[in-house]
Short mmCIF file of C-alpha atoms and ligand atoms in Angstrom, two decimals:
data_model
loop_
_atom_site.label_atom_id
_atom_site.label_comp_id
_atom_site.label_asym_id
_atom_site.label_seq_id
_atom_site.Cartn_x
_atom_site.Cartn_y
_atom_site.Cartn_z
CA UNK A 7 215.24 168.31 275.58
CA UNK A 8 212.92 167.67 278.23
CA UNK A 9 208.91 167.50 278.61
CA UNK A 10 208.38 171.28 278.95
CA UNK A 11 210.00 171.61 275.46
CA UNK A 12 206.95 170.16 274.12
CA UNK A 13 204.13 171.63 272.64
CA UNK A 14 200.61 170.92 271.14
CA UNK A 15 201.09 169.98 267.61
CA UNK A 16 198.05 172.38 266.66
CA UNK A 17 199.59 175.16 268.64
CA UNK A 18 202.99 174.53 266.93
CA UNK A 19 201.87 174.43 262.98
CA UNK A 20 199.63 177.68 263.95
CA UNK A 21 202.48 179.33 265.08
CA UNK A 22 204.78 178.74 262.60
CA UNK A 23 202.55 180.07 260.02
CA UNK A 24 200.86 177.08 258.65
CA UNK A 25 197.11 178.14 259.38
CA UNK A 26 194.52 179.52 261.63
CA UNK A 27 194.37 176.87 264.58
CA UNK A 28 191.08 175.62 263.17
CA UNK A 29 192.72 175.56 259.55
CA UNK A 30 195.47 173.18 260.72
CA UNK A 31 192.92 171.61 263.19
CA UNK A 32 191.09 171.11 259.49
CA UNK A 33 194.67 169.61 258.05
CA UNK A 34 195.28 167.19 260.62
CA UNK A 35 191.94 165.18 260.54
CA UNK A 36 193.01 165.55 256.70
CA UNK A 37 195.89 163.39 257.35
CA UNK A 38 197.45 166.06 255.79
CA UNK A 39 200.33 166.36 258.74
CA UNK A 40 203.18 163.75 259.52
CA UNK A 41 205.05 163.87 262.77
CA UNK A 42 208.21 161.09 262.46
CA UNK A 43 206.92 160.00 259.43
CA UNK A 44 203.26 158.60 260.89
CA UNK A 45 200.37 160.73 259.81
CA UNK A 46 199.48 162.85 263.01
CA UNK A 47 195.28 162.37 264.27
CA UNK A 48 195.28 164.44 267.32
CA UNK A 49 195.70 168.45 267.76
CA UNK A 50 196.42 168.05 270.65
CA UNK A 51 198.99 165.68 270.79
CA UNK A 52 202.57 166.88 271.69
CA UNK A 53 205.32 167.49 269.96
CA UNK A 54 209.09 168.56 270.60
CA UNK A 55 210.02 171.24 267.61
CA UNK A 56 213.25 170.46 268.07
CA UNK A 57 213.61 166.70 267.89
CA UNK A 58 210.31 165.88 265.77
CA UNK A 59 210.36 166.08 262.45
CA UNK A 60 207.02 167.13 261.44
CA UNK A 61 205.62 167.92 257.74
CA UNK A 62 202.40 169.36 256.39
CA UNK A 63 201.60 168.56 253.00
CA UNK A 64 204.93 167.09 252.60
CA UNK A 65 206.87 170.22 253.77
CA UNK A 66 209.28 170.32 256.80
CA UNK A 67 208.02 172.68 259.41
CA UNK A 68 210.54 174.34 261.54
CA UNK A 69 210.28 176.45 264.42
CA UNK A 70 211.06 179.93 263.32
CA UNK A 71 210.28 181.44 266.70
CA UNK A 72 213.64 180.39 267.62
CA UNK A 73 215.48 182.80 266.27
CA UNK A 74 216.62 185.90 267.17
CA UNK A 75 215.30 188.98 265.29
CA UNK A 76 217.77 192.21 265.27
CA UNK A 77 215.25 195.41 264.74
CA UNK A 78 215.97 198.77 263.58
CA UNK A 79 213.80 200.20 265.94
CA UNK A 80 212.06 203.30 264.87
CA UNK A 81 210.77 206.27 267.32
CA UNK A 82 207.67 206.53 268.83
CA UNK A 83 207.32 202.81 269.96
CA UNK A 84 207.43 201.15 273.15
CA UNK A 85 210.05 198.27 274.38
CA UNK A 86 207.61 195.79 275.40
CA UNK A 87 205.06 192.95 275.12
CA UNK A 88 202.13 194.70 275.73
CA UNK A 89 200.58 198.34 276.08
CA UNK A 90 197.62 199.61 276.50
CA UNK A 91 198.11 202.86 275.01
CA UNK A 92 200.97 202.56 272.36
CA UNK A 93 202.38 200.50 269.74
CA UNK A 94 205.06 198.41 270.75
CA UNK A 95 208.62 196.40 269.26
CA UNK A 96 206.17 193.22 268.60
CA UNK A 97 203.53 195.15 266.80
CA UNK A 98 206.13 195.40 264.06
CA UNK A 99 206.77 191.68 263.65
CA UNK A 100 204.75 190.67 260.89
CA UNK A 101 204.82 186.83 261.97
CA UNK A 102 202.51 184.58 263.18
CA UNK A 103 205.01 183.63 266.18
CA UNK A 104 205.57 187.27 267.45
CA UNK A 105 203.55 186.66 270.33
CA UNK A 106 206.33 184.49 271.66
CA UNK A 107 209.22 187.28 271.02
CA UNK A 108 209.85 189.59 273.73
CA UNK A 109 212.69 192.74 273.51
CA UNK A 110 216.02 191.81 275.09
CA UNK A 111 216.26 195.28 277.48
CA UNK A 112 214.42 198.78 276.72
CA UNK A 113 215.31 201.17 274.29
CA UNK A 114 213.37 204.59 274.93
CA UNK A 115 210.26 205.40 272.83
CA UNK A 116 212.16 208.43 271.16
CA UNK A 117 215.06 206.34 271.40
CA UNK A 118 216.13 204.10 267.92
CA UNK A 119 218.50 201.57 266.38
CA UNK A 120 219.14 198.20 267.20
CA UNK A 121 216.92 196.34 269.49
CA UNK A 122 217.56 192.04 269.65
CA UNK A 123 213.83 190.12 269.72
CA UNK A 124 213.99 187.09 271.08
CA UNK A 125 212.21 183.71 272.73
CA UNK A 126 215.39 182.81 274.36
CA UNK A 127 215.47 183.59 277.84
CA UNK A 128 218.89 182.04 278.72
CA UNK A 129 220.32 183.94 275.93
CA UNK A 130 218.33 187.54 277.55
CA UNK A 131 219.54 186.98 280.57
CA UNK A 132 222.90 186.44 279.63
CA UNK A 133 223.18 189.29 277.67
CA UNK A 134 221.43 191.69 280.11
CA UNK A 135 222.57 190.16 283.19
CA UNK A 136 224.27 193.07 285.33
CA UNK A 137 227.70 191.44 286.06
CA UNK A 138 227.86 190.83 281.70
CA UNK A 139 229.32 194.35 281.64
CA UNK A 140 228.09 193.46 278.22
CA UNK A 141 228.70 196.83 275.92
CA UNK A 142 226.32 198.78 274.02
CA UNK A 143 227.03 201.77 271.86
CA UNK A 144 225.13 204.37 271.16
CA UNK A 145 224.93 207.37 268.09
CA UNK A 146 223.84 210.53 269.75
CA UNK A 147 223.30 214.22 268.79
CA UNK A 148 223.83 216.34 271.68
CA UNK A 149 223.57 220.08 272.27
CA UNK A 150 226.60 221.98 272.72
CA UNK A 151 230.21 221.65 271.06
CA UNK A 152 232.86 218.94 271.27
CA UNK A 153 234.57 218.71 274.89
CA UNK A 154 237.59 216.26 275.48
CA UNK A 155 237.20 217.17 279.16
CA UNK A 156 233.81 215.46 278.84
CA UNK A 157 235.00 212.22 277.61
CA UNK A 158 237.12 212.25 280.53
CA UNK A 159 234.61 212.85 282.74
CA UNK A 160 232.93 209.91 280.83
CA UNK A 161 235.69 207.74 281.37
CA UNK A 162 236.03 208.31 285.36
CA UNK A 163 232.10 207.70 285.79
CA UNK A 164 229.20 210.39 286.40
CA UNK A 165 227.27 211.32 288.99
CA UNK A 166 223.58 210.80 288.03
CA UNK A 167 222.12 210.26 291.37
CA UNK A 168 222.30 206.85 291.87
CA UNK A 169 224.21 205.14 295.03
CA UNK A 170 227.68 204.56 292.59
CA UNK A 171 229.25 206.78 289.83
CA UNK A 172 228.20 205.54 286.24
CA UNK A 173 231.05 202.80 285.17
CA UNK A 174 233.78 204.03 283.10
CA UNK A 175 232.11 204.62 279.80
CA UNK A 176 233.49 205.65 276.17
CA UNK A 177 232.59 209.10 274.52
CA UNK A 178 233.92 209.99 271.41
CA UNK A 179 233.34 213.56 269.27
CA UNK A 180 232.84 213.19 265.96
CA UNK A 181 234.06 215.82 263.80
CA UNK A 182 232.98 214.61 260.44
CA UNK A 183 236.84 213.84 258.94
CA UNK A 184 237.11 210.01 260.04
CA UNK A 185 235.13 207.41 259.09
CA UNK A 186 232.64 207.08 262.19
CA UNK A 187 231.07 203.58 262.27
CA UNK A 188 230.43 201.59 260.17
CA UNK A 189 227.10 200.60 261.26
CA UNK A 190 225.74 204.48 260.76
CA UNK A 191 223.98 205.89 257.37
CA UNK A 192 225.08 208.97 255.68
CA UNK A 193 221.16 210.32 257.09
CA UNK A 194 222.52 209.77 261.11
CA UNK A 195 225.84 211.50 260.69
CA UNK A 196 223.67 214.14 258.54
CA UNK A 197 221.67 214.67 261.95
CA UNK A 198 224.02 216.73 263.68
CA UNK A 199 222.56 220.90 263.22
CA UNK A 200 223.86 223.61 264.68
CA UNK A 201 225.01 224.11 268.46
CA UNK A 202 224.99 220.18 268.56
CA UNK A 203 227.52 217.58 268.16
CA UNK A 204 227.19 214.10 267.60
CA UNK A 205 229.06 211.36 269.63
CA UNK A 206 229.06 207.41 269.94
CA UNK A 207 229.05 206.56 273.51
CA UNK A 208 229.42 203.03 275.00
CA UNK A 209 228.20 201.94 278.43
CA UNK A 210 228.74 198.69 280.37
CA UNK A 211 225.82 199.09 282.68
CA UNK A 212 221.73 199.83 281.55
CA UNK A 213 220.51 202.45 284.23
CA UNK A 214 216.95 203.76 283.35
CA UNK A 215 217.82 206.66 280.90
CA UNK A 216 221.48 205.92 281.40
CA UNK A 217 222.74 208.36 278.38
CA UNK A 218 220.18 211.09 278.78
CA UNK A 219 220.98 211.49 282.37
CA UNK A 220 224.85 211.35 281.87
CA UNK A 221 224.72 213.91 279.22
CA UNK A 222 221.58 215.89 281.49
CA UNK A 223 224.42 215.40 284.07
CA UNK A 224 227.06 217.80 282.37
CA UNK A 225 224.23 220.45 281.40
CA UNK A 226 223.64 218.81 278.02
CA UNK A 227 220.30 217.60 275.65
CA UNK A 228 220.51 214.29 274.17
CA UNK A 229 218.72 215.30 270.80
CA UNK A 230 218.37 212.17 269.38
CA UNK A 231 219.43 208.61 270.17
CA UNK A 232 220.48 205.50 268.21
CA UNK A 233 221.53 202.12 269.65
CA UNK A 234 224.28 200.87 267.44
CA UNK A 235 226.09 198.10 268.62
CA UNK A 236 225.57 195.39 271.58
CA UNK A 237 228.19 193.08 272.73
CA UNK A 238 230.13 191.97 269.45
CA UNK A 239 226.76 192.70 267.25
CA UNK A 240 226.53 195.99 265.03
CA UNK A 241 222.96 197.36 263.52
CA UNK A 242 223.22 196.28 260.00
CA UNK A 243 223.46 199.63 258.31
CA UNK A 244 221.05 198.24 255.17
CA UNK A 245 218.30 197.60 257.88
CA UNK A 246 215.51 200.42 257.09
CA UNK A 247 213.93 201.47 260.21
CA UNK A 248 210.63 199.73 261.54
CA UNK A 249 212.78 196.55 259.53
CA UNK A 250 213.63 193.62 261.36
CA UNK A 251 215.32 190.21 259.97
CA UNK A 252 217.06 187.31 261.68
CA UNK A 253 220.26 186.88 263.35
CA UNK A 254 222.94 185.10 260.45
CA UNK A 255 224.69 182.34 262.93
CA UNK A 256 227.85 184.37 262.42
CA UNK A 257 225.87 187.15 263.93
CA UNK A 258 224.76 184.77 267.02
CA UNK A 259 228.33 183.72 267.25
CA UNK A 260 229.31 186.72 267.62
CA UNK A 261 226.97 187.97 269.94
CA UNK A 262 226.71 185.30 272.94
CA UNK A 263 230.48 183.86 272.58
CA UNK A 264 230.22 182.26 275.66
CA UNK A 265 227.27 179.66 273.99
CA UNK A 266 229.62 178.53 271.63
CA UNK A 267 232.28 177.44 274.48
CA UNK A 268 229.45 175.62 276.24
CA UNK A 269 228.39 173.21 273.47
N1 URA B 7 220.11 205.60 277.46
C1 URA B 7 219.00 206.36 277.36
O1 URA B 7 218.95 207.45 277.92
N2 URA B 7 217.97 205.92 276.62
C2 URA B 7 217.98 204.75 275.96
O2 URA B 7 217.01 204.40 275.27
C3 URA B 7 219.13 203.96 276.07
C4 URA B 7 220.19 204.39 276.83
#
């Protein structure tokens, strides 16, 4: 841990939920705030959240804002920080240390499912990072009927008017007899009408529109469009959409593999 892990103490206990800044301004002329057991005086002093132990009214204060949150995402908002016009990922963190969370890659406003929110920008750009190949599978309803030559066509990469062919990508039909995934409800598979099929398709790469364009590619609509998996981390199925809770450590095992070799 270096200096530019540390933060103002004020800025820290505001952000973790303790107060308004002036409220825990208010606490720590109190005396009501310890940092390494010596009552803290200054607001502005500096702290590092993950070395000092630091307790108001007696109680530990940890820095939540490092974890991960996995979101259901729900249609109809945007995969960023800040918009002028529309609601985005963050406006659906109810926590006082949203502002530091920002969307690891873009899901499409129609687009839903599982979307990883995050302050960790090693752990963004490692999972995003173009030479990853990291996997992410998708639920889709599509127009038209099932088509093995399609999921060949899949396999050998598509033409979508880019300089290279899509990478080889997985597309499998689902025809409602074998169990599908395990991260989808009985409401997704239920989404499939008629003259559509639905499909879970995994890609390696994150081109703008990537799916839509593969399927648009072979004369096809992409209906609707649910992130399921990324990297070794499914979309808990009992995660309502708009709902968003934190990674278990299994879950961040699982995810970033390559962390746990590291340390
Ligand atoms: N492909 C798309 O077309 N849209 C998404 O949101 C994700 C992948």
């Amino acid at each position: 841990m270096g200096m530019k892990d540390q933060v103002r103490l004020d800025r820290f206990l505001a952000e973790e939920g303790i107060g308004s800044r002036a409220d825990v301004k208010k606490m720590i002329r109190a005396g009501r705030v310890m940092v390494n057991r010596e009552r803290a005086r200054q607001g502005d002093r500096k702290i590092d959240p993950e070395e000092d132990e630091v307790l108001a009214d007696g109680k530990r204060v940890r820095r939540n804002s490092a974890l991960t949150l996995m979101l259901n995402k729900p249609a109809g908002v945007v995969s960023a920080t800040k918009d002028e016009n529309e609601r985005t990922v963050i406006d659906l963190i109810g926590e006082p240390w949203a502002k530091r969370l920002f969307p690891v890659g873009r899901l499409d406003k129609d687009t839903e499912g599982l979307l990883l929110l995050t302050a960790d920008g090693a752990m963004s750009h490692r999972l995003l990072s173009p030479g990853k190949h990291v996997e992410k599978t998708y639920f889709a309803v599509v127009s038209g009927a099932p088509d093995p030559e399609l999921a060949e066509r899949f396999r050998e990469g598509i033409e979508i008017g880019e300089k290279r062919k899509t990478l080889p990508a997985g597309l499998r039909f689902l025809s409602g007899n074998e169990p599908a995934d395990e991260a989808l409800t009985p409401e997704d598979l239920a989404r499939c009408g008629e003259g559509e099929c639905c499909v879970i398709v995994s890609i390696t790469e994150g081109k703008y529109h990537q799916i839509k364009r593969m399927f648009g590619a072979a004369g096809r609509e992409v209906h609707y469009l649910k992130r399921i998996a990324m990297g070794g981390l499914r979309l808990d199925p009992a995660l309502p959409s708009g709902r968003y809770r934190p990674l278990t450590d299994e879950e961040q095992k699982r995810l970033c593999p390559e962390t746990d070799a590291d340390s």
